[in-house]
């Protein structure tokens, strides 16, 4: 969603393609299209995985369905586990700018620290499941490349809205917000709002880590001009439209 919003803002797609083509992991392709969410035109950034790497990120039945759904999936999907060092090596070998590399490293360090605290293991011993899967590496590298290409100086995040309930992951069924999101929000003082009437995981660890990596303020200027607006479409289907809206603004 974030990558799509940054593309919609004018992020450099040629730098994105160059960076992704240079990655030392395979098993994926990407597609950029336009879609409608609740009738609103949005950019859609899709990471399409081969059958070996396919995950559950957008599978609502797996995320929220009954226990037998989990057992069914367990026999049909291969899960990739990667260490923090593996991911650092992938970033270092990619053909990207220094700025994009630094941001990608920062996002993954924030994630590694959050997972380290959640599971009580040293950062270097953290093994990523969902986050270490190919699509998440592609997402984070894409976000870093696109964000760096836009040359943005400050990032204002007035509020991050999370849902309620429980979600299924590799470790079992866990409460929303998930532990990694709680740890990131705590350490980086993210302005979290729990929408009591919304069931489901609205903030992923990846999204929280990106917000923590780039946020410089929570206060919008009293008056500003909107220079450009970017809308990124989500894949999961909730009652409210899954859209990330990012605006480039200029203080008046």
Short mmCIF file of C-alpha atoms in Angstrom, two decimals:
data_model
loop_
_atom_site.label_atom_id
_atom_site.label_comp_id
_atom_site.label_asym_id
_atom_site.label_seq_id
_atom_site.Cartn_x
_atom_site.Cartn_y
_atom_site.Cartn_z
CA UNK A 1 0.00 0.00 0.00
CA UNK A 2 2.79 2.40 0.93
CA UNK A 3 4.82 1.56 -2.18
CA UNK A 4 1.71 2.19 -4.32
CA UNK A 5 1.05 5.55 -2.63
CA UNK A 6 4.69 6.58 -3.24
CA UNK A 7 4.44 5.53 -6.92
CA UNK A 8 1.25 7.61 -7.17
CA UNK A 9 3.16 10.57 -5.67
CA UNK A 10 5.69 10.32 -8.51
CA UNK A 11 8.31 7.94 -7.10
CA UNK A 12 10.88 6.92 -9.74
CA UNK A 13 9.69 3.67 -11.33
CA UNK A 14 12.86 3.22 -13.40
CA UNK A 15 15.00 3.26 -10.21
CA UNK A 16 12.50 0.84 -8.66
CA UNK A 17 12.80 -1.60 -11.57
CA UNK A 18 16.60 -1.37 -11.56
CA UNK A 19 16.76 -2.07 -7.82
CA UNK A 20 14.33 -4.99 -7.88
CA UNK A 21 15.98 -6.54 -10.97
CA UNK A 22 19.31 -6.54 -9.10
CA UNK A 23 18.02 -8.42 -6.05
CA UNK A 24 19.72 -11.70 -5.18
CA UNK A 25 16.39 -13.38 -4.41
CA UNK A 26 13.96 -14.64 -7.03
CA UNK A 27 10.53 -16.17 -7.13
CA UNK A 28 8.62 -12.96 -7.66
CA UNK A 29 7.48 -10.39 -10.20
CA UNK A 30 5.83 -7.01 -9.67
CA UNK A 31 2.90 -5.33 -11.37
CA UNK A 32 1.75 -1.70 -11.16
CA UNK A 33 -1.89 -1.04 -12.12
CA UNK A 34 -4.89 1.17 -11.28
CA UNK A 35 -7.74 -0.23 -9.21
CA UNK A 36 -10.87 1.11 -7.52
CA UNK A 37 -11.41 0.80 -3.76
CA UNK A 38 -14.96 1.84 -2.77
CA UNK A 39 -15.13 3.62 -6.12
CA UNK A 40 -11.92 5.59 -5.48
CA UNK A 41 -9.17 5.34 -8.11
CA UNK A 42 -5.89 4.12 -6.54
CA UNK A 43 -2.50 2.85 -7.59
CA UNK A 44 -1.93 -0.85 -6.92
CA UNK A 45 1.56 -2.29 -6.42
CA UNK A 46 1.35 -6.07 -6.57
CA UNK A 47 4.15 -8.46 -5.63
CA UNK A 48 3.26 -11.74 -7.38
CA UNK A 49 5.01 -14.77 -5.92
CA UNK A 50 5.63 -18.17 -7.41
CA UNK A 51 3.96 -21.15 -5.70
CA UNK A 52 7.06 -21.92 -3.60
CA UNK A 53 7.09 -18.49 -1.95
CA UNK A 54 3.36 -17.81 -1.73
CA UNK A 55 2.33 -16.43 1.67
CA UNK A 56 -0.83 -15.61 3.61
CA UNK A 57 -0.55 -11.84 3.74
CA UNK A 58 -3.81 -11.17 1.87
CA UNK A 59 -5.61 -14.45 2.61
CA UNK A 60 -8.50 -13.40 4.85
CA UNK A 61 -9.50 -17.02 5.49
CA UNK A 62 -6.04 -17.84 6.81
CA UNK A 63 -5.70 -14.60 8.79
CA UNK A 64 -9.10 -14.73 10.49
CA UNK A 65 -10.67 -18.10 9.60
CA UNK A 66 -11.21 -21.24 11.71
CA UNK A 67 -8.41 -23.51 12.93
CA UNK A 68 -8.87 -26.13 10.18
CA UNK A 69 -7.98 -23.45 7.62
CA UNK A 70 -4.57 -23.12 9.24
CA UNK A 71 -3.99 -26.88 9.06
CA UNK A 72 -4.99 -26.92 5.39
CA UNK A 73 -2.48 -24.16 4.59
CA UNK A 74 0.29 -25.76 6.64
CA UNK A 75 0.50 -28.64 4.16
CA UNK A 76 0.33 -26.52 1.03
CA UNK A 77 2.80 -23.69 1.59
CA UNK A 78 6.55 -23.47 2.00
CA UNK A 79 7.69 -20.82 4.49
CA UNK A 80 10.95 -19.01 3.98
CA UNK A 81 12.86 -18.13 7.15
CA UNK A 82 15.66 -15.59 6.86
CA UNK A 83 18.01 -14.19 9.46
CA UNK A 84 18.57 -10.47 9.96
CA UNK A 85 22.06 -10.93 8.46
CA UNK A 86 20.59 -12.60 5.34
CA UNK A 87 18.37 -9.57 4.78
CA UNK A 88 21.22 -7.10 5.34
CA UNK A 89 23.23 -8.94 2.66
CA UNK A 90 20.31 -8.76 0.19
CA UNK A 91 20.04 -4.98 0.71
CA UNK A 92 23.82 -4.47 0.40
CA UNK A 93 23.98 -6.37 -2.91
CA UNK A 94 21.05 -4.51 -4.52
CA UNK A 95 21.73 -1.79 -7.12
CA UNK A 96 20.16 1.13 -5.21
CA UNK A 97 21.20 4.58 -4.00
CA UNK A 98 22.97 5.07 -0.67
CA UNK A 99 19.88 6.85 0.67
CA UNK A 100 17.58 3.97 -0.28
CA UNK A 101 20.00 1.46 1.22
CA UNK A 102 20.22 3.36 4.50
CA UNK A 103 16.42 3.59 4.76
CA UNK A 104 15.93 -0.12 3.94
CA UNK A 105 18.50 -1.03 6.62
CA UNK A 106 16.81 1.28 9.13
CA UNK A 107 13.36 -0.24 8.51
CA UNK A 108 14.67 -3.80 8.92
CA UNK A 109 16.64 -2.89 12.06
CA UNK A 110 13.45 -1.44 13.61
CA UNK A 111 11.65 -4.69 12.71
CA UNK A 112 14.49 -6.88 14.01
CA UNK A 113 14.57 -5.02 17.34
CA UNK A 114 10.78 -5.33 17.70
CA UNK A 115 10.86 -9.08 16.95
CA UNK A 116 13.88 -9.51 19.24
CA UNK A 117 11.91 -8.00 22.13
CA UNK A 118 8.75 -9.97 21.30
CA UNK A 119 10.54 -13.34 21.31
CA UNK A 120 13.34 -12.57 23.83
CA UNK A 121 16.22 -13.41 21.48
CA UNK A 122 19.23 -11.26 20.43
CA UNK A 123 18.74 -9.17 17.27
CA UNK A 124 21.31 -11.21 15.32
CA UNK A 125 19.39 -14.40 16.14
CA UNK A 126 16.02 -13.10 14.96
CA UNK A 127 14.62 -15.25 12.15
CA UNK A 128 11.93 -13.55 10.16
CA UNK A 129 8.84 -15.48 9.07
CA UNK A 130 6.23 -13.23 7.42
CA UNK A 131 8.61 -10.27 7.37
CA UNK A 132 11.49 -12.34 6.00
CA UNK A 133 9.41 -13.76 3.19
CA UNK A 134 10.25 -12.58 -0.30
CA UNK A 135 7.22 -10.29 -0.70
CA UNK A 136 8.09 -8.33 2.46
CA UNK A 137 11.72 -7.87 1.38
CA UNK A 138 10.46 -6.62 -2.00
CA UNK A 139 7.93 -4.31 -0.30
CA UNK A 140 10.50 -2.71 2.00
CA UNK A 141 13.19 -2.33 -0.66
CA UNK A 142 10.56 -0.80 -3.00
CA UNK A 143 9.38 1.65 -0.33
CA UNK A 144 12.98 2.69 0.40
CA UNK A 145 13.83 3.22 -3.29
CA UNK A 146 10.63 5.20 -4.02
CA UNK A 147 10.77 7.32 -0.86
CA UNK A 148 14.43 8.21 -1.46
CA UNK A 149 13.67 9.20 -5.07
CA UNK A 150 11.04 11.73 -3.94
CA UNK A 151 13.60 13.72 -1.89
CA UNK A 152 11.17 14.39 0.98
CA UNK A 153 12.57 16.33 3.95
CA UNK A 154 9.90 15.89 6.65
CA UNK A 155 7.20 13.30 7.25
CA UNK A 156 4.15 14.22 9.32
CA UNK A 157 2.06 11.32 10.65
CA UNK A 158 -0.82 12.72 12.73
CA UNK A 159 -2.37 9.31 13.48
CA UNK A 160 -2.01 5.60 12.75
CA UNK A 161 -5.31 3.73 13.06
CA UNK A 162 -5.30 0.12 14.23
CA UNK A 163 -8.15 -2.36 14.53
CA UNK A 164 -9.09 -4.90 17.21
CA UNK A 165 -9.40 -8.67 17.62
CA UNK A 166 -6.95 -11.42 16.72
CA UNK A 167 -4.94 -12.47 13.67
CA UNK A 168 -3.20 -15.74 12.75
CA UNK A 169 0.53 -15.83 12.09
CA UNK A 170 3.35 -18.42 12.10
CA UNK A 171 3.31 -18.51 15.90
CA UNK A 172 -0.44 -19.07 16.23
CA UNK A 173 -3.34 -16.71 16.92
CA UNK A 174 -2.20 -13.43 18.46
CA UNK A 175 -3.94 -10.21 19.58
CA UNK A 176 -4.16 -7.04 17.49
CA UNK A 177 -2.05 -4.90 17.60
CA UNK A 178 0.49 -7.71 17.20
CA UNK A 179 3.54 -7.68 19.54
CA UNK A 180 5.97 -6.30 16.95
CA UNK A 181 3.64 -3.35 16.22
CA UNK A 182 3.22 -2.68 19.96
CA UNK A 183 7.01 -2.70 20.44
CA UNK A 184 7.61 -0.33 17.52
CA UNK A 185 4.82 2.03 18.61
CA UNK A 186 6.24 2.07 22.15
CA UNK A 187 9.87 2.68 21.19
CA UNK A 188 9.22 5.28 18.48
CA UNK A 189 6.19 7.01 20.04
CA UNK A 190 3.88 6.35 17.09
CA UNK A 191 0.52 8.19 17.41
CA UNK A 192 -1.62 5.05 17.63
CA UNK A 193 -5.41 5.14 17.62
CA UNK A 194 -7.43 1.96 18.23
CA UNK A 195 -10.68 2.03 16.25
CA UNK A 196 -12.91 -0.01 18.59
CA UNK A 197 -15.50 -0.62 15.85
CA UNK A 198 -12.98 -2.07 13.35
CA UNK A 199 -12.12 -5.77 13.55
CA UNK A 200 -8.81 -6.85 12.04
CA UNK A 201 -5.13 -5.96 11.71
CA UNK A 202 -4.94 -2.51 10.11
CA UNK A 203 -1.29 -1.88 11.00
CA UNK A 204 1.35 -4.43 9.99
CA UNK A 205 4.85 -4.55 11.50
CA UNK A 206 6.26 -3.50 8.10
CA UNK A 207 3.97 -0.46 7.94
CA UNK A 208 4.75 0.50 11.54
CA UNK A 209 8.50 0.13 10.92
CA UNK A 210 8.38 2.40 7.85
CA UNK A 211 6.39 5.01 9.79
CA UNK A 212 8.89 4.84 12.66
CA UNK A 213 11.84 5.13 10.26
CA UNK A 214 10.64 8.30 8.51
CA UNK A 215 8.33 10.21 10.91
CA UNK A 216 9.64 13.64 11.91
CA UNK A 217 6.43 15.18 13.29
CA UNK A 218 2.81 14.53 14.26
CA UNK A 219 1.56 18.09 13.79
CA UNK A 220 0.26 19.32 10.45
CA UNK A 221 0.85 23.02 9.70
CA UNK A 222 -2.16 25.22 10.41
CA UNK A 223 -2.36 26.03 6.67
CA UNK A 224 -0.75 24.26 3.74
CA UNK A 225 -1.01 23.70 0.01
CA UNK A 226 -1.35 20.13 -1.28
CA UNK A 227 1.22 19.77 -4.07
CA UNK A 228 0.45 16.13 -4.88
CA UNK A 229 -1.69 13.32 -3.49
CA UNK A 230 -0.91 9.60 -3.79
CA UNK A 231 -3.36 6.78 -3.09
CA UNK A 232 -2.13 3.22 -2.55
CA UNK A 233 -4.57 0.30 -2.60
CA UNK A 234 -4.48 -2.51 -0.05
CA UNK A 235 -5.18 -6.18 -0.84
CA UNK A 236 -7.16 -7.24 2.22
CA UNK A 237 -10.91 -6.62 2.22
CA UNK A 238 -12.32 -4.87 5.29
CA UNK A 239 -15.51 -2.85 5.85
CA UNK A 240 -13.62 0.38 5.23
CA UNK A 241 -11.64 0.90 2.00
CA UNK A 242 -8.03 -0.23 2.41
CA UNK A 243 -6.18 2.84 1.18
CA UNK A 244 -2.98 4.60 2.24
CA UNK A 245 -3.13 8.29 1.34
CA UNK A 246 0.10 10.26 1.22
CA UNK A 247 0.27 13.96 0.39
CA UNK A 248 3.19 16.19 -0.47
CA UNK A 249 2.38 19.51 1.19
CA UNK A 250 3.89 22.96 1.42
CA UNK A 251 3.40 25.23 4.40
CA UNK A 252 1.63 28.50 3.55
#
